[in-house]
Each structure stands twice: as C-alpha cells, then as structure tokens.
Coordinates of C-alpha atoms and ligand atoms in Angstrom, one line a residue:
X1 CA -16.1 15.3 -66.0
X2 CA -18.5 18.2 -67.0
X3 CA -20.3 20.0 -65.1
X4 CA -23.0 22.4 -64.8
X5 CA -25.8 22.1 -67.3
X6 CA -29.0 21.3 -65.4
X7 CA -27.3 23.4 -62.3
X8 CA -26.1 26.5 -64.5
X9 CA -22.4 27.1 -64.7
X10 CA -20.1 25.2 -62.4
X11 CA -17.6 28.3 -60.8
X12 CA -14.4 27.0 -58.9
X13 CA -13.8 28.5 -55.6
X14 CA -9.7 28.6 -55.6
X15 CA -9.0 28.0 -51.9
X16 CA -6.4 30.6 -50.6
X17 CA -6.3 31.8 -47.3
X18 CA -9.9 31.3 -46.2
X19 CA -10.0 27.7 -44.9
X20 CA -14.0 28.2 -44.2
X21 CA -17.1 27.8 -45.3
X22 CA -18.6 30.5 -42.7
X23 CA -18.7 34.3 -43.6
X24 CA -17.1 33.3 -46.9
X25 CA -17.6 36.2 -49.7
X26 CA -15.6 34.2 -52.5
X27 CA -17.9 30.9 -51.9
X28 CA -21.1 32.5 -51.5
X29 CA -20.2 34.5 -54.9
X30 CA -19.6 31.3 -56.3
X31 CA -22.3 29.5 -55.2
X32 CA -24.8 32.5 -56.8
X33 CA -23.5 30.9 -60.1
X34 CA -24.3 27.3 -59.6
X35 CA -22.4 24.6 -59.0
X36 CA -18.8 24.6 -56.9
X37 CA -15.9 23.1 -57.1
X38 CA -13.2 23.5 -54.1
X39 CA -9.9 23.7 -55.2
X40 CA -6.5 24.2 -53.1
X41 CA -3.6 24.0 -55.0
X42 CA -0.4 22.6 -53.3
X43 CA 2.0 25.3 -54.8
X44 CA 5.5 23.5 -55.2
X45 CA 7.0 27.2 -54.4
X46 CA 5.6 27.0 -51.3
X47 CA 7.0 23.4 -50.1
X48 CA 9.7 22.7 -48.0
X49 CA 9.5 25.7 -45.5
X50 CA 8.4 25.9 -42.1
X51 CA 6.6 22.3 -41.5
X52 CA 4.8 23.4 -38.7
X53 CA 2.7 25.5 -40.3
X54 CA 2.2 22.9 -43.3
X55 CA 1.4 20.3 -40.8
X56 CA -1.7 23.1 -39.6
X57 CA -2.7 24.1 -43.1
X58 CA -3.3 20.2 -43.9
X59 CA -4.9 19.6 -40.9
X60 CA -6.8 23.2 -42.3
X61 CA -7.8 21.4 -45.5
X62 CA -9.3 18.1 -44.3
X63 CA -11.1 19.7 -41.5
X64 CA -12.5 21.9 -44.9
X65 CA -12.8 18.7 -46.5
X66 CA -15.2 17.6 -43.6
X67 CA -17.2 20.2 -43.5
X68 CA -17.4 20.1 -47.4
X69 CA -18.5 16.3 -47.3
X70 CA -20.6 17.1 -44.7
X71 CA -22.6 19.2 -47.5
X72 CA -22.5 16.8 -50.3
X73 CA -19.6 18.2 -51.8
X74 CA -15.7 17.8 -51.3
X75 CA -12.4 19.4 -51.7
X76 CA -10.2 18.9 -55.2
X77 CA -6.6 19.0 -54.3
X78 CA -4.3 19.4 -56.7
X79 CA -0.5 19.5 -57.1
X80 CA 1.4 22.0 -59.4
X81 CA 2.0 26.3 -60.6
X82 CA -1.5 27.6 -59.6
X83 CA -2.2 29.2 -63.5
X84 CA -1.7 25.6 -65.0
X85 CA -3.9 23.7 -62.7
X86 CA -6.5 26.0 -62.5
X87 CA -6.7 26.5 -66.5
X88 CA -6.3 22.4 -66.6
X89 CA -9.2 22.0 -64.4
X90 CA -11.5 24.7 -66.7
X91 CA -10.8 22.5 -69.6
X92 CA -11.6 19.1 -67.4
X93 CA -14.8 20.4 -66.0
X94 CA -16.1 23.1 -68.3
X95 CA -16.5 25.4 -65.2
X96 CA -16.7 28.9 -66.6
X97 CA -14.9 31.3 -63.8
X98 CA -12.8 30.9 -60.6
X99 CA -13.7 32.9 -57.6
X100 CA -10.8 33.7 -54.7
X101 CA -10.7 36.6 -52.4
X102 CA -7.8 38.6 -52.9
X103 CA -4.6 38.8 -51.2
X104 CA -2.3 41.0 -50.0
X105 CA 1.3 40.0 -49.8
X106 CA 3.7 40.7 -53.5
X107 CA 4.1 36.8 -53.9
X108 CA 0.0 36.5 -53.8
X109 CA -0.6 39.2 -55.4
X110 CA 2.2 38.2 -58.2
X111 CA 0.2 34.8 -58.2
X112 CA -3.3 36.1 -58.9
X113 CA -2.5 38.1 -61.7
X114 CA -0.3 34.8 -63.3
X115 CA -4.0 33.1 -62.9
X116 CA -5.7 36.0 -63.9
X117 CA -3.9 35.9 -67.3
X118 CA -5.1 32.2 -68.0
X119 CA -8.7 32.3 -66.2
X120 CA -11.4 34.6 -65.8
X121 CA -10.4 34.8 -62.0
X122 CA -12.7 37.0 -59.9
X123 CA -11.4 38.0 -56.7
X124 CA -14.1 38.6 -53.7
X125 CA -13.1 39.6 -50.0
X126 CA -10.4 40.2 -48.4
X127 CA -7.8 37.9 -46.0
X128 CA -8.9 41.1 -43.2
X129 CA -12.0 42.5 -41.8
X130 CA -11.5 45.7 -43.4
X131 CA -11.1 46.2 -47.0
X132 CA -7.8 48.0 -47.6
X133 CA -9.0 49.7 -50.7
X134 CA -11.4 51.4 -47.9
X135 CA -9.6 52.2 -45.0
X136 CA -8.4 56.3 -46.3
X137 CA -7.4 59.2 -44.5
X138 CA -9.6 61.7 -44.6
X139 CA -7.1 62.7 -47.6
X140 CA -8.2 59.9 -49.7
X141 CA -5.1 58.2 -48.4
X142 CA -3.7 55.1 -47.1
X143 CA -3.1 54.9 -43.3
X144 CA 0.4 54.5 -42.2
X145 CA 0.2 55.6 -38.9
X146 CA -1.2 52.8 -36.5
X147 CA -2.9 55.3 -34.2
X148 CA -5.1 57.0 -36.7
X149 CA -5.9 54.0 -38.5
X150 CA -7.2 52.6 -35.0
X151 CA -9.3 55.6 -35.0
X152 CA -10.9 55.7 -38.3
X153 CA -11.8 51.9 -37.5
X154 CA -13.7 52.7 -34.3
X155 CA -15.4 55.2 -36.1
X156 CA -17.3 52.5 -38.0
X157 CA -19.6 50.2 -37.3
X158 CA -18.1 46.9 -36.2
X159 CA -17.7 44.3 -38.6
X160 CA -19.4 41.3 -38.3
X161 CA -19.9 37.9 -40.6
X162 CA -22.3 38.7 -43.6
X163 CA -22.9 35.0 -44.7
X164 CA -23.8 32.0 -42.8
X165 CA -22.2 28.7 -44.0
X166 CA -23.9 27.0 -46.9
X167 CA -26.8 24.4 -45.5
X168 CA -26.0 22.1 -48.8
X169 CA -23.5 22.5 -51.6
X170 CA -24.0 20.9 -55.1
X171 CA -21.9 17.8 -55.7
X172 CA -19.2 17.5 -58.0
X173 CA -17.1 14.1 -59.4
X174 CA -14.3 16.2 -59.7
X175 CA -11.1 13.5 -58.5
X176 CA -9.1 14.7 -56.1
X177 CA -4.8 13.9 -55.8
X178 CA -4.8 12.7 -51.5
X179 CA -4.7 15.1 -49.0
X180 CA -0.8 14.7 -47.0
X181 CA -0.9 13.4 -43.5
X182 CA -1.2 16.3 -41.1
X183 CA -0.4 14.1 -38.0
X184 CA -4.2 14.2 -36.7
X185 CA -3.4 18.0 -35.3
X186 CA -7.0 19.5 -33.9
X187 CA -8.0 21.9 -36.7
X188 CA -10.6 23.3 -38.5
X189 CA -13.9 26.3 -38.4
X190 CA -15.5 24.7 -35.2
X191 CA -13.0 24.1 -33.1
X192 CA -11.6 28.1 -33.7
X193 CA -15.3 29.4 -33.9
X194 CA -15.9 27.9 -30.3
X195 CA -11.9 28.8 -29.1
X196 CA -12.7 32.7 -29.9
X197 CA -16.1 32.6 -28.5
X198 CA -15.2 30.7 -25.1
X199 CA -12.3 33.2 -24.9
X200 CA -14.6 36.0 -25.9
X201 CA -17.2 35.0 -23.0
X202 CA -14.3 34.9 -20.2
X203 CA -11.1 35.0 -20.8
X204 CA -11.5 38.4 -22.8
X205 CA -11.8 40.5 -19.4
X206 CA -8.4 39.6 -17.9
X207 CA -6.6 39.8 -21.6
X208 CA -4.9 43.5 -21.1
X209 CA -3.8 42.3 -17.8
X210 CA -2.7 38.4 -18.2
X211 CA -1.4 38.9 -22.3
X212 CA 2.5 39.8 -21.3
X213 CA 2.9 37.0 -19.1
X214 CA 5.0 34.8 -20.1
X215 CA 3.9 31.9 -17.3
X216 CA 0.6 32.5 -18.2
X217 CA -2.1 31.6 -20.9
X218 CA -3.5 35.0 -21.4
X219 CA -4.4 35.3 -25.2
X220 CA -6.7 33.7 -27.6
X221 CA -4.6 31.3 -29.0
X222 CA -6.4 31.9 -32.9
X223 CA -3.6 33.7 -34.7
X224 CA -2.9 30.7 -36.7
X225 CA -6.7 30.4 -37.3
X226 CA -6.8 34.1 -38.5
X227 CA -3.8 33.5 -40.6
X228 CA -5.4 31.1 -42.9
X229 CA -8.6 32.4 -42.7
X230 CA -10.0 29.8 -40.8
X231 CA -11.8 31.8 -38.5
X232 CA -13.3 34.9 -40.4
X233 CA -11.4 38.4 -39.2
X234 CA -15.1 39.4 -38.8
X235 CA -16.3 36.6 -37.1
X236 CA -13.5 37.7 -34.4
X237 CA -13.6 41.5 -34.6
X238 CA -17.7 40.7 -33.5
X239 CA -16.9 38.6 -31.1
X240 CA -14.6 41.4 -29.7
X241 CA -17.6 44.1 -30.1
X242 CA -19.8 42.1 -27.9
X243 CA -17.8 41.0 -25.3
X244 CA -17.2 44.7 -25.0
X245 CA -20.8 46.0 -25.2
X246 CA -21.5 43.3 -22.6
X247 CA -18.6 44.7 -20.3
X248 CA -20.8 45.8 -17.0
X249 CA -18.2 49.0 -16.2
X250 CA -15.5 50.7 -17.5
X251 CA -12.7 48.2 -16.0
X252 CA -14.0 45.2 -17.8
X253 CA -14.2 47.1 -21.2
X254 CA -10.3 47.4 -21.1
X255 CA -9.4 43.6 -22.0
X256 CA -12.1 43.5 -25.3
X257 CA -10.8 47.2 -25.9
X258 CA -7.3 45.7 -25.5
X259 CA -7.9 42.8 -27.6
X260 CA -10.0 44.4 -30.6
X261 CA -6.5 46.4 -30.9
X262 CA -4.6 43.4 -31.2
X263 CA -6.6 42.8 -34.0
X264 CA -6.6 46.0 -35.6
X265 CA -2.7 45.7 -35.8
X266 CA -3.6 42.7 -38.1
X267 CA -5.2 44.6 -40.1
X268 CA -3.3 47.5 -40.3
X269 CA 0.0 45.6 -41.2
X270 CA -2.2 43.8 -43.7
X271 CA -3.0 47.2 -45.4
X272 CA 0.5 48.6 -45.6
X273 CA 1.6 45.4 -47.1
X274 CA -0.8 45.7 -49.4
X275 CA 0.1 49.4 -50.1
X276 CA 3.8 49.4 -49.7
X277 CA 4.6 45.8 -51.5
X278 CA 8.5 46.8 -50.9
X279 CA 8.1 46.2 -47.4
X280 CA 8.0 43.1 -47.2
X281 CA 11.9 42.8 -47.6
X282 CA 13.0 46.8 -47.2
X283 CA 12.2 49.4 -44.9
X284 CA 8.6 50.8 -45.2
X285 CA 10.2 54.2 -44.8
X286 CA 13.2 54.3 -47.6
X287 CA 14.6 57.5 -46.6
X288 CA 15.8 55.8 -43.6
X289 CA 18.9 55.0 -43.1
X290 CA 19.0 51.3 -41.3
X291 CA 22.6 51.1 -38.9
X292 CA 25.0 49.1 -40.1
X293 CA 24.1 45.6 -39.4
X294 CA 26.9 43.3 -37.5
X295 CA 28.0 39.8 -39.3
X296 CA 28.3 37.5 -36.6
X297 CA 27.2 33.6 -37.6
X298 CA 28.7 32.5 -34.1
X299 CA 25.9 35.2 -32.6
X300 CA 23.3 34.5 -34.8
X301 CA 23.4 30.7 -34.2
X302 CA 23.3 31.1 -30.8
X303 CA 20.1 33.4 -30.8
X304 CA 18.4 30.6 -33.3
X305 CA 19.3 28.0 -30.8
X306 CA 18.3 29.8 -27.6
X307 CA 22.0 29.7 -26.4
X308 CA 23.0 33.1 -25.6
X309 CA 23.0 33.0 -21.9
X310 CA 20.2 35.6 -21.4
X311 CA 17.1 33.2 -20.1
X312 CA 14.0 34.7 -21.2
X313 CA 15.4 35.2 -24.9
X314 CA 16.9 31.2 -25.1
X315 CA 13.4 30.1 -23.4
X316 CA 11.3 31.9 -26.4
X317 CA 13.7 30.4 -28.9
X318 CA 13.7 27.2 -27.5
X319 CA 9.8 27.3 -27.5
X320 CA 9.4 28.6 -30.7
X321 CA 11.4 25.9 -32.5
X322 CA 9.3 23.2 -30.4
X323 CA 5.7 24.4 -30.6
X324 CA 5.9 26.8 -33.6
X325 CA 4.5 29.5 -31.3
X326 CA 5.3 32.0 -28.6
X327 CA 3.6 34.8 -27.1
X328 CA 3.8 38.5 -28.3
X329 CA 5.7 39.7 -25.1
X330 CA 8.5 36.4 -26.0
X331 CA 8.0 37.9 -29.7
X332 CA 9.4 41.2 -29.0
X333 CA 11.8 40.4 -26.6
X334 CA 13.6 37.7 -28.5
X335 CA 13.6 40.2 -31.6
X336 CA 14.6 43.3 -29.6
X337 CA 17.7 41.3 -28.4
X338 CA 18.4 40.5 -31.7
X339 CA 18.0 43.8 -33.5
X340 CA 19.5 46.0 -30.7
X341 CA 21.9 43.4 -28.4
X342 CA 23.3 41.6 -31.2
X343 CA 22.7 44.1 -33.8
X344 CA 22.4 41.3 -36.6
X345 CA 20.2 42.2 -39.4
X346 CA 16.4 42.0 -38.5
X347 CA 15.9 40.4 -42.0
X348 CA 17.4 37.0 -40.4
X349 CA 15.0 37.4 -37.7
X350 CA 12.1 37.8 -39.8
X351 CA 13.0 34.7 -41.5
X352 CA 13.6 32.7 -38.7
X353 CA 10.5 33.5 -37.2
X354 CA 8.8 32.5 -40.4
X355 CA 10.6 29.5 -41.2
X356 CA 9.3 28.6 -37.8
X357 CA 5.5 30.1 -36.9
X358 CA 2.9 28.3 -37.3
X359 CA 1.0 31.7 -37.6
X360 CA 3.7 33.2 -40.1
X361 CA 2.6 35.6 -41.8
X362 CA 4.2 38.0 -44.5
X363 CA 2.3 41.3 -43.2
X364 CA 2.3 41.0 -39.5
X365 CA 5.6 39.5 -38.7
X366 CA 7.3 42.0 -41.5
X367 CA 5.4 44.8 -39.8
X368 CA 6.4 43.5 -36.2
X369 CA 9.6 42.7 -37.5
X370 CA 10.4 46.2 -38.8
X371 CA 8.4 47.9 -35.6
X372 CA 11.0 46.4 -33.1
X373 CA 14.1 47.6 -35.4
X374 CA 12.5 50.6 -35.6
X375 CA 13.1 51.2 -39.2
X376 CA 9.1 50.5 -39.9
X377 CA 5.7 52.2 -38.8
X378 CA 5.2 53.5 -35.6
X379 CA 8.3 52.3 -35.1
X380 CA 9.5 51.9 -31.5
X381 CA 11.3 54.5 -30.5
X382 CA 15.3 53.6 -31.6
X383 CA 16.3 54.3 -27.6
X384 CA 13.7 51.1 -26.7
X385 CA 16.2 48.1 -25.8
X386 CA 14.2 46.1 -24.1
X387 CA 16.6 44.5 -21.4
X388 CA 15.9 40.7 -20.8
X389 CA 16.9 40.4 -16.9
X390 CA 13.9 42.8 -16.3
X391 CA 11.5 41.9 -18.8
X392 CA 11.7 38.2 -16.9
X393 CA 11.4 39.6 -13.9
X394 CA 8.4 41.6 -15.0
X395 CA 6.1 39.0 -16.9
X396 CA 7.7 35.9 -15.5
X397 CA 8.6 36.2 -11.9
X398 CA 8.7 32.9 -10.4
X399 CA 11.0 31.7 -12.9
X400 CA 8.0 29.2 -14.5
X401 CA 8.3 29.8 -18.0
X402 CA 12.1 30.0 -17.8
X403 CA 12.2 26.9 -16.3
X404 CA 9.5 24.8 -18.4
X405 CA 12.3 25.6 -21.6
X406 CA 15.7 25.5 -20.1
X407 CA 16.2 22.5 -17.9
X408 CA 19.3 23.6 -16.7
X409 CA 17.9 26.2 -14.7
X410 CA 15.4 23.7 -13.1
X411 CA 17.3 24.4 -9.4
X412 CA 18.2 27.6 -9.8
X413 CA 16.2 29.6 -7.2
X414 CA 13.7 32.5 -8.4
X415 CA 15.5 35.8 -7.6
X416 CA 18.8 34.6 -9.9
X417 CA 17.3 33.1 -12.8
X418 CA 16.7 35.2 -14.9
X419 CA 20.5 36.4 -14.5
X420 CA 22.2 32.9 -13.7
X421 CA 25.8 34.5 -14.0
X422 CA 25.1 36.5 -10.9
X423 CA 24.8 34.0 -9.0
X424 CA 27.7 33.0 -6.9
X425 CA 30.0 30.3 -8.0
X426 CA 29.6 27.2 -5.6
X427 CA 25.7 28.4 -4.9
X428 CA 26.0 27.3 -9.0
X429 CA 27.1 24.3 -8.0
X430 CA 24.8 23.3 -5.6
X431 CA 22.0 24.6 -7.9
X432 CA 23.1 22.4 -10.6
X433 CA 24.0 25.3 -13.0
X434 CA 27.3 26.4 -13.4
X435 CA 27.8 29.2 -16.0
X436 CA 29.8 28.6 -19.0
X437 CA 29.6 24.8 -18.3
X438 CA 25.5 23.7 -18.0
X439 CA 23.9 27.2 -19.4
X440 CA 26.2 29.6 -21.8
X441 CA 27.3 32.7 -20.2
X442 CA 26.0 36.0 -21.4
X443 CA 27.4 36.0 -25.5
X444 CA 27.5 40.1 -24.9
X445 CA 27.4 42.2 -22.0
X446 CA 23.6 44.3 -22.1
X447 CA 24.9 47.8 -21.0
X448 CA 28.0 47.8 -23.6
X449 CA 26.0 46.4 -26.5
X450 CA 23.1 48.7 -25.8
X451 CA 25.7 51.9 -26.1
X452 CA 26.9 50.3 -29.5
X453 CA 23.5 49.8 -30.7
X454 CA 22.2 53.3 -29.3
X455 CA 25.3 54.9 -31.5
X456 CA 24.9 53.0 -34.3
X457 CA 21.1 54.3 -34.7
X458 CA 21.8 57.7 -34.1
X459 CA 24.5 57.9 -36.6
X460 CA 22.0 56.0 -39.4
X461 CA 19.2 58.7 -38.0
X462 CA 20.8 61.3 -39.9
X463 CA 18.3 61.5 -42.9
X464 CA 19.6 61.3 -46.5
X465 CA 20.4 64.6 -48.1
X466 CA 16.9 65.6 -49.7
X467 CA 15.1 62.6 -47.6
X468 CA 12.0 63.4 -46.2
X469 CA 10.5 61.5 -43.6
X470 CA 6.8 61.2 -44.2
X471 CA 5.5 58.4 -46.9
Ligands
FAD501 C1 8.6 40.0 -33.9 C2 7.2 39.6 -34.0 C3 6.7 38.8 -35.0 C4 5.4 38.5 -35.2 N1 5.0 37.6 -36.2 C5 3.7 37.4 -36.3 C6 3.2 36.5 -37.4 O1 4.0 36.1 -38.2 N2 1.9 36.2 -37.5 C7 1.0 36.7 -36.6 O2 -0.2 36.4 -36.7 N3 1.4 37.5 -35.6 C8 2.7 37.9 -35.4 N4 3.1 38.7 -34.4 C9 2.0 39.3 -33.6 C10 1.6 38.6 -32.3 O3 2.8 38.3 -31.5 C11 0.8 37.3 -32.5 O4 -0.2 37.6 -33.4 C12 0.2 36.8 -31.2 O5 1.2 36.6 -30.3 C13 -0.6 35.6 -31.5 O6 -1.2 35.1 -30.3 P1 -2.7 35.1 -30.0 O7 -3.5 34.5 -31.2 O8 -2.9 34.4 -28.7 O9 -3.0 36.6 -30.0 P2 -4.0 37.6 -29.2 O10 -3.2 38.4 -28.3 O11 -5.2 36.8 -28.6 O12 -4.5 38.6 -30.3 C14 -5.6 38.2 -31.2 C15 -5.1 38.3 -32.6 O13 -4.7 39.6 -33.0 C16 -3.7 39.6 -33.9 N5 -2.5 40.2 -33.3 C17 -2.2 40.3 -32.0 N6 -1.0 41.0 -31.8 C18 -0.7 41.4 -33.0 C19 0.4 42.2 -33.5 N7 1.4 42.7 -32.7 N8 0.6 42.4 -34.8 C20 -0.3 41.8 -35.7 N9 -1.4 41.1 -35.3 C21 -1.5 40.9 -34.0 C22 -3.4 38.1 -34.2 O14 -4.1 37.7 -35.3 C23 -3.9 37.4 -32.9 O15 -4.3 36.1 -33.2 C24 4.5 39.0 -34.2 C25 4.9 39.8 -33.2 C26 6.2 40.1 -33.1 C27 6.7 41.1 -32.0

C-alpha cells in the first residue's frame, strides 16, 4: 500500500503520549507534508504492568480512532520493538519521515533515539506545556528548585493551544492489527476537554480549599488525561489562566492560583526528569546520603494491602488497588507512612504506586516519590512525618472516606476511627470492630518509629566528605 503521490509525501505521526488530535504540534507538522498515517505501537516492553492504566490507554486509542474516522482517516496499530515496525511500515507505505513529539523519561528517550537510528524520526512538542529546553535560570540553567521555576513561569505569558484539530485528514489503506478490548471505560479528547472546562468554570474556586479532603471530590479528576496527552498541558494551563482572570476578587483567584501550581509541579518534575535522567531510580541529589532503608516483607505487605492498622493509610491503599486512583492528600500520606513509619525503601513505594495508577507517570510520581523521602527537590523537610490519626481527623472528619474503604470500621463512631485501638475493648464489641481480630492493630507504634526514622535521617544528613549540596 503506497502512498503519497498525488497528495505529496505520506509522513507517519508515531502516537506517543499525545492521545489528540487538538493542539497537536507533531500532527499538524505532519499534516504540512501531506498525507498521515497514525501509528501506535503496542510496545511488548511495556505489557503486563499496571492494567488499569492499559485498560485507559486502550480506551485512549479507540476514542483516537473515533475521532480519526470521524476525519476520513483511522488509526494503524501495530504490535512489536518500536524501530522495527516503524522502519517496516516506511518500506510498506513509502511514507518518507515519522513525526513524534519528544519525551522525557530515559526509557522514551532511549526509544527515540533506537527509532531515530532506523528512520528519519523528527520529534515536535513536548509531553508539557513548557519546553524544557526553555525553561533556564537566569544563568542559562536548568531549574531545580520548584519555587523559582514557579516564578520564571508566571513571568510568561500563559500558554495556550496553538492548533485547532484538523477539520479533515487524508485517508490512508494502511491495515491496522485490532485494537484490545478496553472494557467500554469513558475516554477520549471530548470528554477531558469538557471535564477541565466544567471544572474550570466552577469547581476551580473552591479547589485550594476542597483539594485535601479526602471525603470530598475537590480536584479535576484529568491527571490521567494529562498523562497521556489526552488533554493538551496547554489546553489546561489556559483553562487555568482564565478562570483566574475571570476571578471577581482576590479570594476567588486563590483556587485557579492553587490549581495552575498543581500543574506547574507537572511540569517541573517533567523538566528535572528530563535533565537529571538518573532520577528516575536514584536520588536527584547524589551527594545525599539516603538512611538506611529497613527490610521488612511482613511490613511492606501490609502497607500494599492496606492492613497496617492505621485507617487513613489502609483506606488509600485499599482505594488505590480498586480504582487505580487516589487523591494527592491520600498520596502523601500513604507514602510518608511508608518512607518515615515503616522506613522501607521509597523505591518499593514508587513502584507500587506505578504498577497501580492509572495516571503513573515516571516524572511526577519519581519526583513526588523522592519529595516525601526527602532525598529529592524541594524536598520536605526530613523532620515532616506526617502522622495518620491527625491527618484523618483533618481532611476526613466524619469518618466518610475511612468508612467507604474499610468495612470493618462501618460502626465505629466518628471521634475513634481514625484510631480504632483507642477505643475501649467491649465499646469494640458492640461497634463490630475488635482490634487485632476484625481491623489489624497498629503494625508500629507512631511516636517510637517516628524517633527511629528522625535518627536515621540525621545520621545519613551528614554530607559525604567533599559532597556538596547544590546540583
Ligand atoms: C507519592 C505521590 C505519587 C504521585 N504520583 C503521581 C503520578 O504517577 N502521576 C501523576 O500525574 N501525579 C502523581 N502525583 C501527583 C498528584 O497526586 C496527582 O497528580 C493528583 O492527585 C491527580 O489528581 P487530579 O487530576 O484531580 O489533580 P488536580 O489537583 O486537579 O491537579 C491538576 C493536575 O496537576 C498535576 N498535579 C497535581 N498535583 C501534582 C503533583 N504533586 N505533582 C505533579 N503533578 C501534579 C496533575 O497532572 C493533575 O491532574 C503523585 C503524588 C504523590 C504524593
């Protein structure tokens, strides 16, 4: 099947992590040349982890598909090592170049300079709003502290979507191998372009106030969206802008405000990843010393399985192996007790959580990852242990989201449950929740492990001899 002749030179547009056909540099540099071809390529190396977010990035694709058919063309989706199917599929169709945006994680980055040795690969746009070859210091350099990143980016103009989506699109008889079955989950560039602008026109001026609870839907929701580039970065940072220049006094600029930080972190985590490609499995900041991790299967399985007898931490687990997602406040919570209760390794953590989110993704849940365990940038503070009694009482008082997770707390009344154990034995038994028996008692005691975890960090603080601690 040849293409391109009477319509100039067929391009392919390698399908990465931009699930769109809105604000779309790699398909509207394609499109310039003639006609397209869509291609995603099912990466064996990629299969067999995390399903849930499989199960969204097919549901991704055919909604991409739709849109594609929609516009008389379609997606190709083939199986196999990117290099070899995108240098088969130059030979099959004659197209002369493949277009992707680039990434920024090693393993993407590894991957576009495989293709780029078998195919005159061009790489447009970026999986973020801002281009990190952009973003400098006023030294020329990469940012690496969140703060002044936040403030160079506020200094420009806002970002906003360049390229409307294609009206048409050339057709193509390229075959395509079947999409797999994503189980008929909602997906696709309406439904998130209308999520983020209903949020952006209501929901927007609560957000810095409602985005901690955990019995509440406070957030946007698009993260997974974002993640695979199915809503543009831009399309979202502009949404942020407006709903912010529409804000009628100071007050209701502090959600948008709020929430265009959210995003910056994004971005930000994006960029060091880019930057610093070690970090993705070390420390951004080698000259740190990490503490000296506990082995403790027994521990760790009991955090994976939201068993360890402190409520809010074994309700975020539990959620997060049901849904694939679970709010930032849950996030940090479930990792803090992790890193600093249990004082396991925050590596398992990061793969847990990415085995699992629907949103995973390499940048911001390294970067989150590495923030909580303080070994990262802007890290928190090595003295912040966030303790799980209070954080439920803060961001979940009633109990509600405790509750909805762990059945066995269904009776127990508000002011014990997030601390079950202190409640007295035969009021457990006529609440239906005796410790140790129905819900695990506390697997470590909060003020001991704390101390433990408090000396362990100040005795790894101690910076090598010769380290410094700047990057
Ligand atoms: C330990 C840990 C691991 C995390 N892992 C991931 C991950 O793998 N993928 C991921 O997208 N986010 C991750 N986050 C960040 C954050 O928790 C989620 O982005 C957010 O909860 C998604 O919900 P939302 O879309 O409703 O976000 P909103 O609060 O509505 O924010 C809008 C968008 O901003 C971005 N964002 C918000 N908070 C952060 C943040 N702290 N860091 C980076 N980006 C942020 C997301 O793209 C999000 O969709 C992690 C946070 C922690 C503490």
């Amino acid at each position: 099947m040849r293409h391109g002749r009477a319509d100039g030179p067929a391009c392919l547009w390698w399908v990465r992590r931009d699930l769109r056909l809105h604000d779309n540099p790699a398909l509207a540099a394609a499109q310039k040349l003639g006609t397209v071809i869509p291609v995603f390529v099912l990466d064996p190396a990629l299969q067999g982890r995390a399903p849930r977010r499989t199960a969204f990035l097919f549901a991704s694709l055919r909604a991409l598909d739709g849109e594609l058919r929609a516009r008389g063309s379609s997606l190709v989706v083939r199986r196999g090592p990117p290099p070899e199917v995108l240098a088969r599929l130059l030979a099959e169709t004659g197209a002369r170049c493949v277009f992707a945006h680039a990434d920024v994680s090693p393993f993407a980055r590894r991957r576009e300079s495989e293709v780029a040795q078998r195919v005159p690969l061009q790489l447009v746009g970026w999986p973020t709003a801002y281009s990190p070859l952009e973003a400098r210091t006023s030294e020329g350099r990469p940012f690496t502290v969140f703060g002044a990143f936040r403030r160079w980016a506020r200094s420009q103009p806002c970002p906003h979507p360049t390229l409307p989506p294609p009206e048409r699109l050339r057709p193509h008889e390229v075959p395509s191998e079947p999409l797999p079955d994503a189980g008929g989950l909602p997906a696709g560039e309406q439904a998130a372009l209308e999520r983020a602008r209903q949020f952006a026109q209501g929901p927007i001026y609560d957000y810095h106030t409602l985005r901690d609870r955990l019995d509440r839907v406070g957030t946007s929701r698009l993260s997974a969206d974002l993640r695979f580039g199915v809503l543009s970065p831009r399309a979202a940072m502009e949404l942020g802008c407006r709903a912010l220049e529409a804000a009628p006094t100071a007050q209701y600029r502090e959600g948008p405000s709020r929430w265009l930080d959210e995003l910056l972190w994004r971005e930000f985590f994006a960029h060091i990843l880019f930057h610093h490609p070690h970090s993705r499995r070390e420390p951004l900041r080698p000259q740190l010393r990490e503490p000296v991790w506990e082995e403790d299967d027994r521990l760790y399985r009991a955090w994976c399985e939201g068993l360890t007898g402190y409520p809010v931490v074994d309700a975020a687990m539990r959620e997060l192996v049901a849904t694939g997602w679970i709010c930032n406040r849950a996030r940090m919570v479930a990792a803090s007790f992790l890193v600093k209760n249990l004082l396991l390794d925050w590596r398992l953590g990061e793969r847990f959580f990415m085995d699992h989110l629907v949103d995973g993704d390499p940048a911001s849940n390294g970067g989150n990852w590495q923030w909580v365990a303080g070994v990262g940038t802007d890290a928190a503070p090595y003295f912040r242990v966030f303790n799980p009694v209070l954080q439920g009482r803060r961001f979940d008082p009633d109990g509600t989201y405790v509750r909805r997770w762990l059945p066995e707390l269904a009776w127990v009344p508000a002011p014990y449950v997030h601390a079950p154990w202190t409640l007295p034995r035969d009021d457990q038994i006529a609440h239906r929740c005796r410790v140790g028996r129905d819900y695990p008692a506390p697997v470590v005691d909060l003020a001991e492990s704390r101390r433990r975890a408090l000396e362990r960090y100040r005795a790894a603080a101690r910076p090598k001899r010769g380290g410094k601690l700047e990057l």
